Short mmCIF file of C-alpha atoms and ligand atoms in Angstrom, two decimals:
data_model
loop_
_atom_site.label_atom_id
_atom_site.label_comp_id
_atom_site.label_asym_id
_atom_site.label_seq_id
_atom_site.Cartn_x
_atom_site.Cartn_y
_atom_site.Cartn_z
CA MET A 1 45.19 -10.89 26.19
CA ILE A 2 42.90 -8.38 24.11
CA ASP A 3 39.62 -6.97 25.14
CA SER A 4 38.02 -5.36 21.56
CA GLN A 5 35.89 -3.69 23.37
CA LYS A 6 38.32 -1.68 25.86
CA ILE A 7 41.06 -1.22 23.45
CA ARG A 8 38.08 0.36 20.96
CA ALA A 9 37.20 3.62 23.19
CA ASP A 10 40.71 4.27 22.23
CA PHE A 11 39.96 4.45 18.73
CA PRO A 12 37.75 7.90 18.54
CA ILE A 13 37.20 7.00 14.42
CA LEU A 14 35.49 3.52 15.17
CA SER A 15 32.27 4.44 16.21
CA GLN A 16 31.42 6.31 13.76
CA THR A 17 28.57 5.31 10.87
CA VAL A 18 29.48 5.50 7.18
CA ASN A 19 26.31 5.53 5.09
CA GLY A 20 24.75 4.98 7.51
CA LYS A 21 25.88 1.42 8.76
CA PRO A 22 28.62 1.18 11.87
CA LEU A 23 31.88 1.17 10.28
CA VAL A 24 34.19 -1.82 9.35
CA TYR A 25 37.69 -0.87 8.90
CA PHE A 26 39.20 -3.17 7.24
CA ASP A 27 41.97 -1.08 5.33
CA ASN A 28 45.09 -1.51 8.07
CA ALA A 29 47.27 -2.58 5.34
CA ALA A 30 47.19 1.29 3.95
CA THR A 31 47.07 3.59 6.83
CA SER A 32 45.67 2.58 11.16
CA GLN A 33 43.84 4.43 12.76
CA LYS A 34 44.74 6.70 15.78
CA PRO A 35 43.94 6.17 19.22
CA GLN A 36 43.03 9.20 20.84
CA VAL A 37 46.70 9.17 23.03
CA VAL A 38 48.57 9.77 19.96
CA ILE A 39 45.73 12.29 18.78
CA ASP A 40 46.52 13.90 22.26
CA ALA A 41 49.73 13.78 22.26
CA GLU A 42 49.85 16.10 18.21
CA ALA A 43 47.80 18.84 20.12
CA ASN A 44 49.76 19.14 23.30
CA TYR A 45 53.75 19.72 21.76
CA TYR A 46 51.58 21.85 19.44
CA LYS A 47 49.87 23.97 22.84
CA GLU A 48 52.97 22.76 25.03
CA ILE A 49 56.42 22.89 23.29
CA ASN A 50 56.38 23.39 19.69
CA ALA A 51 59.52 25.37 18.71
CA ASN A 52 62.46 24.64 15.92
CA ILE A 53 65.10 21.91 17.26
CA HIS A 54 68.88 21.08 17.26
CA ARG A 55 69.29 25.06 16.76
CA GLY A 56 67.99 27.13 19.72
CA VAL A 57 69.57 27.81 23.40
CA HIS A 58 66.09 29.41 24.35
CA THR A 59 63.40 26.73 26.38
CA LEU A 60 61.13 25.69 24.07
CA SER A 61 63.69 24.99 21.52
CA GLN A 62 65.17 22.48 24.10
CA LEU A 63 62.10 20.88 25.02
CA ALA A 64 61.46 20.48 21.42
CA THR A 65 64.92 19.11 21.13
CA ASP A 66 65.05 16.50 23.81
CA ALA A 67 60.93 15.42 23.10
CA TYR A 68 62.09 14.18 19.60
CA GLU A 69 65.67 12.84 20.85
CA ALA A 70 64.00 11.36 23.07
CA SER A 71 61.58 9.51 20.67
CA ARG A 72 64.81 8.70 19.39
CA HIS A 73 66.17 7.02 21.36
CA LYS A 74 62.76 4.80 22.10
CA ILE A 75 62.79 3.87 18.41
CA GLN A 76 66.04 2.58 18.76
CA GLN A 77 65.19 0.29 21.75
CA HIS A 78 61.97 -0.98 20.36
CA ILE A 79 63.54 -2.16 16.69
CA ASN A 80 67.12 -3.19 18.98
CA ALA A 81 69.27 -0.91 17.24
CA LYS A 82 72.79 -0.57 18.66
CA PHE A 83 73.18 2.99 18.51
CA SER A 84 70.36 5.75 18.55
CA HIS A 85 71.51 7.53 15.41
CA GLU A 86 71.59 4.29 13.43
CA VAL A 87 67.46 5.81 13.62
CA LEU A 88 66.65 8.13 10.76
CA PHE A 89 63.59 10.07 10.86
CA THR A 90 62.01 9.84 7.54
CA SER A 91 58.86 10.59 6.05
CA GLY A 92 58.01 6.95 5.80
CA THR A 93 59.29 3.71 4.23
CA THR A 94 59.02 5.31 0.38
CA HIS A 95 60.96 8.10 1.86
CA GLY A 96 63.28 5.69 3.18
CA ILE A 97 63.97 2.96 0.23
CA ASN A 98 64.79 6.62 -1.84
CA LEU A 99 67.54 7.73 0.73
CA VAL A 100 69.47 3.76 0.18
CA ALA A 101 68.80 3.68 -3.34
CA ASN A 102 69.79 7.00 -4.55
CA GLY A 103 73.01 6.87 -2.10
CA PHE A 104 74.03 3.24 -4.07
CA ALA A 105 74.32 4.90 -7.31
CA SER A 106 77.88 5.79 -5.85
CA PHE A 107 78.97 1.89 -5.27
CA LEU A 108 77.18 0.53 -7.88
CA LYS A 109 78.44 0.07 -11.60
CA PRO A 110 77.65 -1.64 -15.07
CA GLY A 111 77.50 -5.82 -14.25
CA ASP A 112 76.55 -4.99 -10.92
CA GLU A 113 73.13 -6.52 -9.75
CA VAL A 114 70.23 -5.76 -7.43
CA MET A 115 67.91 -7.93 -6.50
CA VAL A 116 64.22 -7.24 -5.91
CA SER A 117 61.55 -10.13 -4.84
CA ALA A 118 58.57 -10.65 -6.97
CA LEU A 119 56.08 -9.73 -4.02
CA GLU A 120 57.13 -6.18 -3.28
CA HIS A 121 55.02 -2.74 -2.87
CA HIS A 122 55.68 -0.47 -6.39
CA SER A 123 57.93 1.71 -3.66
CA ASN A 124 60.29 -1.18 -3.56
CA ILE A 125 60.94 -1.85 -7.13
CA VAL A 126 60.84 1.49 -8.41
CA PRO A 127 64.07 3.21 -6.64
CA TRP A 128 66.12 0.44 -7.28
CA GLN A 129 64.68 0.25 -11.37
CA MET A 130 65.60 4.25 -11.26
CA LEU A 131 69.04 3.21 -9.85
CA CYS A 132 69.61 0.69 -12.49
CA GLU A 133 68.62 3.01 -15.08
CA LYS A 134 71.70 5.60 -13.73
CA THR A 135 74.65 3.40 -13.33
CA GLY A 136 74.06 0.47 -15.58
CA ALA A 137 72.97 -2.34 -12.91
CA LYS A 138 71.04 -5.33 -13.76
CA LEU A 139 67.25 -5.64 -11.56
CA VAL A 140 66.92 -9.12 -10.76
CA VAL A 141 63.87 -10.51 -9.09
CA ILE A 142 63.26 -13.23 -7.07
CA PRO A 143 60.57 -14.82 -8.11
CA MET A 144 56.95 -16.56 -6.13
CA ASN A 145 55.11 -19.92 -6.55
CA GLU A 146 51.64 -20.18 -6.59
CA THR A 147 50.57 -19.32 -2.71
CA GLY A 148 52.57 -16.57 -2.82
CA GLU A 149 55.45 -17.14 -1.19
CA LEU A 150 59.18 -16.80 -2.25
CA ILE A 151 61.10 -19.42 -4.50
CA ARG A 152 63.95 -20.05 -2.17
CA SER A 153 65.89 -22.37 -4.54
CA GLU A 154 65.80 -19.42 -6.77
CA TYR A 155 66.82 -17.33 -4.15
CA GLU A 156 69.78 -19.28 -3.69
CA ARG A 157 70.87 -19.98 -7.55
CA LEU A 158 70.30 -15.94 -8.24
CA VAL A 159 72.31 -14.74 -5.69
CA SER A 160 75.90 -14.19 -6.36
CA ASP A 161 78.70 -11.70 -5.99
CA LYS A 162 77.19 -10.03 -8.40
CA THR A 163 74.32 -9.02 -6.49
CA LYS A 164 75.30 -6.17 -4.62
CA ILE A 165 71.79 -5.01 -2.42
CA VAL A 166 69.33 -7.63 -1.81
CA THR A 167 65.86 -5.82 -1.37
CA VAL A 168 62.40 -7.34 -0.01
CA ASN A 169 58.88 -6.57 1.80
CA HIS A 170 59.45 -8.25 5.63
CA ILE A 171 55.59 -8.80 4.75
CA SER A 172 54.29 -8.39 1.73
CA ASN A 173 50.88 -5.71 1.78
CA ALA A 174 48.88 -7.69 -1.35
CA LEU A 175 48.99 -11.05 0.23
CA GLY A 176 50.60 -10.72 3.93
CA THR A 177 52.93 -13.52 3.36
CA ILE A 178 55.52 -13.53 5.68
CA ASN A 179 59.28 -14.05 4.13
CA PRO A 180 62.47 -16.14 5.70
CA ILE A 181 64.49 -12.82 6.13
CA LYS A 182 66.73 -13.74 8.37
CA TRP A 183 67.83 -16.65 5.94
CA MET A 184 67.59 -14.43 2.90
CA ILE A 185 70.16 -12.28 4.74
CA GLU A 186 72.47 -14.83 5.76
CA LYS A 187 72.79 -15.67 1.84
CA ALA A 188 73.17 -12.00 0.91
CA HIS A 189 75.91 -11.75 3.65
CA GLU A 190 77.53 -14.56 2.22
CA VAL A 191 78.28 -13.13 -0.88
CA GLY A 192 79.14 -9.66 0.25
CA ALA A 193 75.91 -8.04 -0.50
CA ALA A 194 73.81 -5.77 1.81
CA VAL A 195 69.97 -6.13 2.44
CA LEU A 196 67.24 -3.47 2.55
CA ILE A 197 64.05 -4.89 4.68
CA ASP A 198 60.86 -3.30 4.11
CA GLY A 199 58.70 -3.44 7.32
CA ALA A 200 56.23 -1.16 6.75
CA GLN A 201 53.64 -4.19 6.80
CA ALA A 202 55.91 -6.29 9.92
CA THR A 203 56.05 -3.37 12.02
CA PRO A 204 52.49 -3.24 12.94
CA HIS A 205 52.26 -6.58 14.34
CA LEU A 206 55.60 -7.45 15.25
CA LYS A 207 58.84 -5.95 17.00
CA PRO A 208 61.68 -5.97 14.38
CA ASP A 209 65.40 -6.60 16.47
CA VAL A 210 67.98 -5.95 13.78
CA GLN A 211 70.43 -6.94 15.39
CA ASP A 212 69.58 -10.39 15.44
CA LEU A 213 68.39 -10.17 11.75
CA GLU A 214 71.66 -8.58 11.19
CA CYS A 215 70.20 -6.37 7.91
CA ASP A 216 71.74 -3.42 6.66
CA PHE A 217 68.74 -1.62 6.65
CA TYR A 218 65.49 -1.66 7.79
CA VAL A 219 62.44 0.70 7.08
CA PHE A 220 59.02 1.40 8.26
CA SER A 221 55.56 4.06 8.08
CA GLY A 222 55.18 5.82 11.57
CA HIS A 223 51.22 5.96 10.63
CA LYS A 224 50.95 2.01 9.72
CA ILE A 225 51.77 2.08 13.32
CA CYS A 226 49.00 4.09 14.94
CA GLY A 227 51.53 6.87 14.55
CA PRO A 228 50.83 10.31 12.19
CA THR A 229 51.25 10.57 8.70
CA GLY A 230 54.18 11.63 7.03
CA THR A 231 56.22 10.21 9.91
CA GLY A 232 58.85 6.70 9.19
CA ILE A 233 61.84 5.46 10.25
CA LEU A 234 65.17 4.51 8.47
CA TYR A 235 67.54 1.61 10.92
CA GLY A 236 70.57 1.36 9.09
CA LYS A 237 74.09 -0.09 10.51
CA GLU A 238 76.17 2.81 11.56
CA ALA A 239 79.40 1.63 8.72
CA TRP A 240 76.47 1.43 5.72
CA LEU A 241 75.19 4.84 7.05
CA ASN A 242 79.10 7.02 7.25
CA LYS A 243 79.42 5.51 3.72
CA LEU A 244 77.02 6.45 2.19
CA PRO A 245 76.53 9.99 0.73
CA PRO A 246 73.56 12.60 2.11
CA TYR A 247 70.72 12.66 0.21
CA GLN A 248 69.22 16.07 0.30
CA GLY A 249 71.62 18.86 1.08
CA GLY A 250 70.69 21.92 3.28
CA GLY A 251 69.98 23.21 7.03
CA GLU A 252 71.07 20.55 10.22
CA MET A 253 73.52 18.50 8.08
CA ILE A 254 76.39 20.60 7.91
CA ALA A 255 79.12 20.62 9.92
CA THR A 256 80.70 23.87 8.31
CA VAL A 257 79.28 25.73 5.17
CA SER A 258 81.78 27.82 3.44
CA PHE A 259 81.45 28.35 -1.06
CA GLU A 260 84.34 26.01 -1.35
CA LYS A 261 83.54 23.26 0.70
CA THR A 262 81.02 21.87 2.81
CA THR A 263 81.62 19.31 5.34
CA TYR A 264 78.62 17.35 6.00
CA ALA A 265 76.98 16.75 10.32
CA GLU A 266 77.73 13.37 11.99
CA LEU A 267 75.21 10.85 12.09
CA PRO A 268 72.21 10.95 11.90
CA HIS A 269 72.57 14.68 11.39
CA LYS A 270 74.02 14.02 8.27
CA PHE A 271 70.98 12.63 6.36
CA GLU A 272 68.08 15.16 8.49
CA ALA A 273 68.23 17.78 6.44
CA GLY A 274 65.75 20.65 7.18
CA THR A 275 63.11 21.43 9.16
CA PRO A 276 61.51 17.48 10.43
CA ASN A 277 58.13 16.88 11.83
CA ILE A 278 58.40 16.92 14.63
CA ALA A 279 55.78 17.21 16.35
CA GLY A 280 54.96 13.84 14.07
CA GLY A 281 58.36 12.12 15.23
CA ILE A 282 57.64 12.30 18.15
CA VAL A 283 54.32 11.62 18.52
CA LEU A 284 55.43 8.10 16.98
CA GLY A 285 57.32 7.64 20.06
CA THR A 286 53.62 8.05 21.92
CA ALA A 287 52.44 5.08 19.24
CA ILE A 288 54.53 3.40 19.72
CA ASP A 289 54.63 3.12 23.95
CA TYR A 290 51.06 2.64 23.02
CA LEU A 291 51.34 -0.31 20.97
CA ASN A 292 53.79 -1.71 23.26
CA ALA A 293 51.82 -1.76 26.88
CA ILE A 294 49.31 -3.64 24.56
CA GLY A 295 52.25 -6.01 24.21
CA PHE A 296 53.29 -7.48 20.37
CA ASP A 297 52.90 -10.96 21.26
CA ASN A 298 48.97 -10.48 22.30
CA ILE A 299 48.36 -8.20 19.25
CA ALA A 300 49.77 -11.35 16.99
CA ALA A 301 48.22 -13.42 18.79
CA TYR A 302 44.61 -11.54 18.44
CA GLU A 303 45.13 -10.50 14.87
CA HIS A 304 46.28 -14.79 14.02
CA GLU A 305 43.07 -15.61 15.61
CA LEU A 306 41.39 -12.68 13.01
CA LEU A 307 42.99 -14.32 10.55
CA GLU A 308 42.07 -18.04 11.16
CA TYR A 309 38.54 -17.07 11.35
CA GLY A 310 37.97 -14.63 9.10
CA THR A 311 39.42 -17.32 6.22
CA LYS A 312 37.53 -19.77 7.41
CA ARG A 313 34.32 -17.49 7.19
CA LEU A 314 35.02 -16.08 3.87
CA LEU A 315 36.11 -18.72 2.31
CA GLU A 316 32.78 -20.39 3.21
CA ILE A 317 31.48 -17.99 -0.19
CA GLU A 318 30.92 -19.88 -3.22
CA GLY A 319 32.94 -18.67 -5.76
CA LEU A 320 35.50 -16.72 -3.77
CA LYS A 321 38.99 -17.01 -4.04
CA ILE A 322 41.87 -16.35 -1.46
CA TYR A 323 45.44 -15.46 -2.73
CA GLY A 324 48.67 -16.01 -0.94
CA PRO A 325 49.72 -18.72 1.69
CA GLU A 326 46.35 -19.67 3.16
CA VAL A 327 47.13 -23.59 2.13
CA SER A 328 50.79 -23.88 4.61
CA GLY A 329 47.81 -23.64 8.22
CA LEU A 330 48.36 -19.55 7.45
CA THR A 331 51.39 -19.78 9.45
CA GLN A 332 53.67 -17.85 7.11
CA LYS A 333 51.30 -14.86 6.75
CA THR A 334 49.72 -11.94 8.79
CA SER A 335 46.15 -10.66 8.39
CA VAL A 336 45.54 -9.65 5.19
CA ILE A 337 43.18 -11.68 3.42
CA SER A 338 43.43 -10.90 -0.70
CA PHE A 339 40.59 -12.63 -2.45
CA ASN A 340 38.19 -12.48 -5.26
CA LEU A 341 34.97 -13.11 -6.67
CA ASP A 342 34.24 -15.92 -9.72
CA GLY A 343 33.45 -13.35 -12.39
CA ILE A 344 33.05 -10.03 -10.63
CA HIS A 345 35.78 -7.76 -10.53
CA PRO A 346 36.54 -6.71 -7.54
CA TYR A 347 36.29 -2.97 -7.99
CA ASP A 348 32.48 -3.54 -8.11
CA VAL A 349 32.32 -5.98 -4.61
CA GLY A 350 34.09 -2.92 -2.61
CA THR A 351 32.06 -0.24 -4.17
CA ILE A 352 28.86 -2.26 -3.12
CA ILE A 353 30.08 -2.78 0.81
CA ASP A 354 31.24 0.38 0.97
CA LYS A 355 27.41 1.21 0.82
CA LEU A 356 27.42 -0.99 3.85
CA GLY A 357 29.96 0.58 5.87
CA ILE A 358 32.86 -1.36 5.32
CA ALA A 359 36.07 -0.30 4.22
CA VAL A 360 38.73 -2.30 2.40
CA ARG A 361 41.09 -1.86 -0.08
CA THR A 362 40.02 -3.18 -4.03
CA GLY A 363 42.79 -2.81 -6.60
CA HIS A 364 46.73 -4.08 -7.17
CA HIS A 365 47.93 -2.61 -3.70
CA CYS A 366 50.62 -1.04 -5.56
CA ALA A 367 52.16 -4.80 -6.07
CA GLN A 368 51.40 -4.79 -9.96
CA PRO A 369 53.57 -7.54 -10.68
CA ILE A 370 52.06 -9.56 -8.42
CA MET A 371 48.22 -9.51 -10.17
CA ASP A 372 50.04 -10.10 -13.11
CA PHE A 373 51.85 -13.54 -12.05
CA PHE A 374 47.79 -13.90 -10.92
CA GLN A 375 46.35 -12.49 -14.01
CA ILE A 376 43.98 -10.76 -12.42
CA PRO A 377 42.71 -7.16 -12.83
CA GLY A 378 43.25 -7.01 -8.56
CA THR A 379 42.11 -7.96 -5.09
CA LEU A 380 39.58 -7.66 -2.49
CA ARG A 381 41.73 -6.72 0.56
CA ALA A 382 41.09 -6.45 3.99
CA SER A 383 43.39 -5.98 6.53
CA PHE A 384 42.59 -6.62 10.42
CA ALA A 385 44.72 -5.05 13.34
CA PHE A 386 44.20 -5.27 17.06
CA TYR A 387 40.45 -2.98 17.14
CA ASN A 388 38.72 -5.37 14.96
CA THR A 389 36.44 -8.06 15.72
CA LYS A 390 34.99 -11.31 14.95
CA GLU A 391 31.56 -9.49 14.63
CA GLU A 392 32.75 -7.18 12.05
CA ILE A 393 34.47 -10.27 9.83
CA ASP A 394 31.09 -11.36 10.28
CA ALA A 395 29.74 -8.17 8.22
CA LEU A 396 32.01 -8.33 6.03
CA VAL A 397 31.10 -11.68 4.90
CA GLU A 398 27.51 -11.35 4.72
CA ALA A 399 28.02 -8.05 2.47
CA VAL A 400 30.42 -9.55 0.49
CA LYS A 401 27.13 -12.13 -0.33
CA ARG A 402 24.86 -9.42 -0.70
CA ALA A 403 27.81 -8.20 -3.26
CA GLN A 404 27.86 -11.31 -4.89
CA MET A 405 24.48 -11.77 -5.31
CA MET A 406 23.15 -8.20 -7.34
CA LEU A 407 26.20 -8.58 -9.27
CA SER A 408 25.91 -12.12 -10.99
N1 7TS B 501 56.32 -0.76 1.28
C1 7TS B 501 54.87 -2.22 1.61
C2 7TS B 501 55.27 -3.47 1.58
C3 7TS B 501 54.13 -1.10 1.73
O1 7TS B 501 53.30 -2.39 2.32
C4 7TS B 501 53.87 0.32 1.41
C5 7TS B 501 52.75 0.74 0.95
C6 7TS B 501 55.02 0.97 1.32
C7 7TS B 501 55.46 0.53 1.28
C8 7TS B 501 54.89 2.36 1.25
O2 7TS B 501 54.48 2.95 2.12
P1 7TS B 501 54.63 4.41 2.93
O3 7TS B 501 53.95 4.98 3.65
O4 7TS B 501 55.46 5.26 2.09
O5 7TS B 501 54.09 4.88 1.37
N2 7TS B 501 51.19 0.52 1.16
C9 7TS B 501 49.78 0.32 1.28
C10 7TS B 501 48.53 -0.14 0.92
O6 7TS B 501 49.15 -1.95 0.73
N3 7TS B 501 47.77 0.37 0.80
O7 7TS B 501 48.39 1.90 1.26
C11 7TS B 501 49.25 1.55 1.52
#
């Protein structure tokens, strides 16, 4: 069970006022807030053990290296990867996707196909388009339906032995749709295609099991799971990571260097050139400990309650339309509500409710193709976390009603 008042006390930012009103932070899909333990862990790293890693014999360097590698190990266990060297530190989801897309340039030729879904964030579209431009491969899109779900029969029709990689999000950032990734991975593997799962919006709500999923790559961002910005993880199956060429050249990713020939380091170092975000990588482990102490089952159950309550309350407003899979009993959805008021631009509503202390995201949410599908300029998106409350949802509903009155 979640005791939201107790949890809220862990997050110093939540007790402030914005524009003279108590802050209601409903932009969790963009980034999560940070608990005091995470803020302290970052400061303590710099106060106590700051040093460069993997290169010094001195004590501080070893302490920092041990803490960084312990965090990698913790993340390996969290996502149930087989080996800790399958867990690569990145600067975020975007970095992880670009690393894989860049590497696939070595494997593709004209006529090959790269498959993305209609529900993707731009981060999981543009790197693949760039790859296709570079290699002559074709970008194929799995279409979606009116309730914001991927059309399974179309996926089955489109996936073929030309498909070399399928890349799809676990959960859509713009609509909250939970995609049937396990089934999709199975289908892709039947034709010999690799699969990358963009877990940026899933990891705040659940613990992915990469061995159970059998995905080839799984990427996510630390800042969306109570960790620091500029941190992220790329999980890759050992065999794939051995096959992929390095992404960046530099220090720490080499075995030997001479002007004639350089050989690369073993995993994971082959993909971790230069001095990484050491503090961030360590503190990401702290954030994961914090979430696991609350428990992902508790988080998911509580957030689902917020989703049900928020959906019911918002639909009481006349002329309010929710986009996404709300009709299927909300079972295929996380705590994201994307909506519009009839005849009113989302930006105008967002601006007014900000004056009332409420933070939601407005716009296309870096998922323009979804907005084009619905023929809208964007939506208002309220995304809930385990530290939000039903009272905050009531405040959102009142604020949206007020905005509607002022704008119509
Ligand atoms: N993929 C998905 C599904 C996302 O939601 C995001 C960020 C990214 C990739 C990129 O993550 P980054 O950490 O590398 O930037 N999504 C959002 C959002 O919905 N609002 O702001 C950022």
